[in-house]
Short mmCIF file of C-alpha atoms in Angstrom, two decimals:
data_model
loop_
_atom_site.label_atom_id
_atom_site.label_comp_id
_atom_site.label_asym_id
_atom_site.label_seq_id
_atom_site.Cartn_x
_atom_site.Cartn_y
_atom_site.Cartn_z
CA MET B 8 -22.90 53.15 -50.56
CA ALA B 9 -21.65 55.77 -53.16
CA THR B 10 -18.98 55.07 -55.56
CA ALA B 11 -15.82 57.24 -56.18
CA GLU B 12 -17.17 58.01 -59.58
CA MET B 13 -20.43 59.33 -57.98
CA VAL B 14 -18.57 61.46 -55.55
CA ALA B 15 -16.24 62.94 -58.33
CA GLN B 16 -19.26 63.69 -60.52
CA PHE B 17 -21.14 65.45 -57.56
CA PHE B 18 -18.02 67.72 -56.97
CA ILE B 19 -17.51 68.49 -60.70
CA GLU B 20 -21.22 69.27 -61.37
CA LEU B 21 -21.34 71.39 -58.21
CA ALA B 22 -18.19 73.41 -59.16
CA ASN B 23 -19.17 73.88 -62.84
CA LYS B 24 -22.59 75.39 -61.73
CA ARG B 25 -20.67 78.44 -60.75
CA ASP B 26 -18.57 80.47 -63.32
CA ASP B 27 -15.95 81.19 -60.68
CA ASP B 28 -15.40 77.79 -59.30
CA LEU B 29 -14.16 75.34 -61.87
CA ILE B 30 -12.45 72.25 -60.54
CA THR B 31 -9.20 70.67 -61.58
CA ASN B 32 -8.08 67.03 -61.06
CA LEU B 33 -5.71 68.19 -58.40
CA LYS B 34 -8.48 69.88 -56.49
CA LEU B 35 -11.08 67.03 -57.16
CA ASN B 36 -8.70 64.48 -55.70
CA LYS B 37 -8.15 66.44 -52.50
CA LEU B 38 -11.94 67.11 -52.00
CA MET B 39 -12.48 63.35 -52.40
CA TYR B 40 -9.92 62.63 -49.58
CA TYR B 41 -11.69 65.17 -47.30
CA ALA B 42 -15.01 63.72 -48.05
CA GLN B 43 -13.78 60.27 -47.35
CA GLY B 44 -12.35 61.41 -44.13
CA ALA B 45 -15.44 63.35 -42.98
CA PHE B 46 -17.75 60.25 -43.77
CA LEU B 47 -15.39 57.76 -42.14
CA SER B 48 -15.08 59.96 -38.86
CA ARG B 49 -18.95 60.33 -38.70
CA THR B 50 -20.02 56.85 -39.47
CA GLY B 51 -17.11 54.52 -39.11
CA LYS B 52 -17.89 53.29 -42.76
CA PRO B 53 -16.21 54.49 -46.02
CA LEU B 54 -17.99 56.81 -48.36
CA PHE B 55 -16.49 54.87 -51.29
CA ASP B 56 -14.45 51.62 -51.68
CA ASP B 57 -11.66 52.85 -53.80
CA ALA B 58 -8.26 53.20 -52.04
CA ILE B 59 -6.63 56.67 -51.55
CA GLU B 60 -2.97 56.67 -52.17
CA ALA B 61 -0.20 59.13 -50.98
CA TRP B 62 1.30 60.72 -54.08
CA VAL B 63 3.82 63.52 -54.42
CA TYR B 64 1.03 66.12 -54.58
CA GLY B 65 -1.05 64.55 -51.76
CA PRO B 66 -3.93 62.09 -51.46
CA VAL B 67 -5.19 60.72 -54.84
CA VAL B 68 -7.94 58.24 -55.81
CA PRO B 69 -5.99 56.55 -58.59
CA SER B 70 -9.11 55.65 -60.71
CA ILE B 71 -10.37 59.22 -60.65
CA TYR B 72 -7.01 60.62 -61.38
CA ARG B 73 -6.60 58.47 -64.41
CA LYS B 74 -10.04 59.39 -65.80
CA TYR B 75 -9.38 63.06 -65.62
CA LYS B 76 -5.56 63.22 -66.23
CA VAL B 77 -6.42 64.20 -69.90
CA CYS B 78 -7.47 67.54 -68.48
CA GLY B 79 -3.99 68.20 -67.23
CA SER B 80 -4.21 71.25 -64.90
CA ASN B 81 -7.10 72.66 -66.80
CA PRO B 82 -10.55 72.68 -65.28
CA ILE B 83 -12.69 69.47 -65.80
CA PRO B 84 -15.55 70.14 -68.15
CA PHE B 85 -19.02 69.16 -67.41
CA THR B 86 -21.86 68.05 -69.56
CA ASP B 87 -25.55 67.35 -68.79
CA GLU B 88 -24.90 63.63 -69.62
CA ASP B 89 -22.53 63.58 -66.48
CA SER B 90 -25.24 64.87 -64.29
CA ILE B 91 -25.92 63.05 -60.93
CA SER B 92 -28.89 63.35 -58.79
CA THR B 93 -28.67 64.08 -54.96
CA ASP B 94 -31.27 61.14 -54.68
CA ASP B 95 -28.29 58.75 -55.50
CA PHE B 96 -26.84 59.64 -52.00
CA THR B 97 -27.91 59.01 -48.58
CA SER B 98 -28.56 62.00 -46.22
CA GLU B 99 -25.46 61.15 -44.33
CA GLU B 100 -23.40 61.06 -47.63
CA LEU B 101 -24.94 64.37 -48.76
CA ASP B 102 -24.28 65.95 -45.39
CA ALA B 103 -20.47 64.96 -45.68
CA LEU B 104 -20.16 66.12 -49.21
CA PHE B 105 -21.76 69.54 -48.68
CA ASP B 106 -19.74 70.00 -45.51
CA VAL B 107 -16.57 69.23 -47.53
CA VAL B 108 -17.53 71.76 -50.17
CA ARG B 109 -18.35 74.46 -47.67
CA GLU B 110 -15.19 73.95 -45.73
CA PHE B 111 -12.60 73.12 -48.40
CA GLY B 112 -14.17 73.97 -51.77
CA LYS B 113 -13.14 77.69 -51.50
CA TYR B 114 -9.35 76.69 -51.53
CA THR B 115 -7.36 76.12 -54.76
CA GLY B 116 -5.93 72.86 -55.59
CA ASN B 117 -2.37 74.03 -54.57
CA ALA B 118 -3.73 75.30 -51.23
CA LEU B 119 -5.27 71.84 -50.54
CA VAL B 120 -2.00 70.23 -51.31
CA SER B 121 -0.30 72.37 -48.62
CA MET B 122 -3.00 71.45 -46.24
CA THR B 123 -2.67 67.70 -46.80
CA HIS B 124 0.99 67.94 -46.49
CA GLU B 125 1.02 69.20 -42.93
CA ALA B 126 2.65 67.29 -40.27
CA ASP B 127 0.95 64.28 -38.86
CA THR B 128 -1.66 64.12 -41.68
CA PRO B 129 -2.42 60.61 -43.24
CA TRP B 130 -0.31 61.71 -46.20
CA SER B 131 2.67 62.66 -44.24
CA LYS B 132 2.53 59.39 -42.33
CA CYS B 133 2.26 57.27 -45.41
CA TYR B 134 4.13 58.94 -48.18
CA THR B 135 7.31 57.13 -49.04
CA GLY B 136 8.54 58.81 -52.17
CA GLY B 137 6.30 56.66 -54.54
CA SER B 138 2.68 55.82 -54.26
CA SER B 139 1.45 54.02 -51.21
CA VAL B 140 -2.05 53.32 -49.96
CA ILE B 141 -3.30 55.50 -47.07
CA PRO B 142 -5.14 52.96 -44.91
CA LYS B 143 -8.91 53.96 -44.22
CA ASP B 144 -8.31 53.53 -40.34
CA VAL B 145 -5.42 56.09 -40.62
CA ILE B 146 -7.82 58.53 -42.43
CA CYS B 147 -10.51 57.90 -39.88
CA GLU B 148 -8.43 58.33 -36.87
CA TYR B 149 -7.01 61.62 -38.30
CA PHE B 150 -10.49 62.96 -39.10
CA GLN B 151 -11.86 62.01 -35.74
CA GLU B 152 -9.26 64.31 -34.14
CA ASN B 153 -9.54 66.94 -36.91
CA LEU B 154 -13.35 67.08 -37.63
CA VAL B 155 -14.82 68.56 -40.73
CA PRO B 156 -17.33 71.10 -39.37
CA HIS B 157 -20.88 69.81 -39.60
CA PHE B 158 -23.37 72.46 -40.71
CA LYS B 159 -27.15 72.04 -40.36
CA ILE B 160 -29.61 74.17 -41.81
CA SER B 161 -31.65 73.68 -38.69
CA ASP B 162 -28.66 75.01 -36.50
CA SER B 163 -30.09 77.90 -34.43
CA CYS B 164 -28.52 81.38 -34.79
CA GLU B 165 -29.28 84.31 -32.18
CA LEU B 166 -29.75 86.83 -34.92
CA VAL B 167 -32.11 84.76 -37.05
CA ASP B 168 -34.03 83.65 -33.97
CA ALA B 169 -34.60 87.28 -33.18
CA LEU B 170 -36.31 88.00 -36.47
CA PRO B 171 -40.09 88.21 -36.45
CA LYS B 172 -41.56 84.75 -36.89
CA GLU B 173 -43.65 85.95 -39.95
CA TRP B 174 -40.40 86.57 -41.88
CA TYR B 175 -39.62 82.78 -41.93
CA ASP B 176 -41.12 80.82 -44.76
CA PRO B 177 -40.33 77.07 -44.43
CA ALA B 178 -41.08 76.71 -48.17
CA GLU B 179 -37.87 78.65 -48.90
CA ASP B 180 -35.62 76.25 -47.05
CA ALA B 181 -35.04 74.07 -50.09
CA GLU B 182 -34.14 77.13 -52.20
CA TRP B 183 -31.55 78.38 -49.56
CA LYS B 184 -30.15 74.81 -49.16
CA ALA B 185 -29.00 74.98 -52.89
CA TYR B 186 -26.69 77.94 -51.85
CA LEU B 187 -25.00 76.12 -49.13
#
């Protein structure tokens, strides 16, 4: 099982590999919430053990928030010492993490706050004006009804399937996967 720290490092490292996609504490906590939801809905098991709480700006993993609160609203810096290997995750965990990045990584922290504050979300059901735990079963149920799209590289596409077979080089799959 992954830890909350591992998941946070994954998102931070991935965001910092691109000049145009730095990550703040606000955005990081929302991506962690979506990752937990995606994984719970797919496997029935949590991605990480840490609780997620309903705070004024949406779902938060308190230990991760506290670790990066020194950054304020600035991007979280990344150093090579913080690097994490994809080998540290199972294939199911990586699928959920990459799917969350593809689906929600394009949004700002503020946009993600708005999305988590919509009616009938786990946050809206649990927020009481202070911090309160969002039960994992509430997160799971919500994400079973509101699935995070699952993308597989092996998914077929008519336009790609119509290309001449000699254009496909399986050795390039790993290279392309890095862009997804």
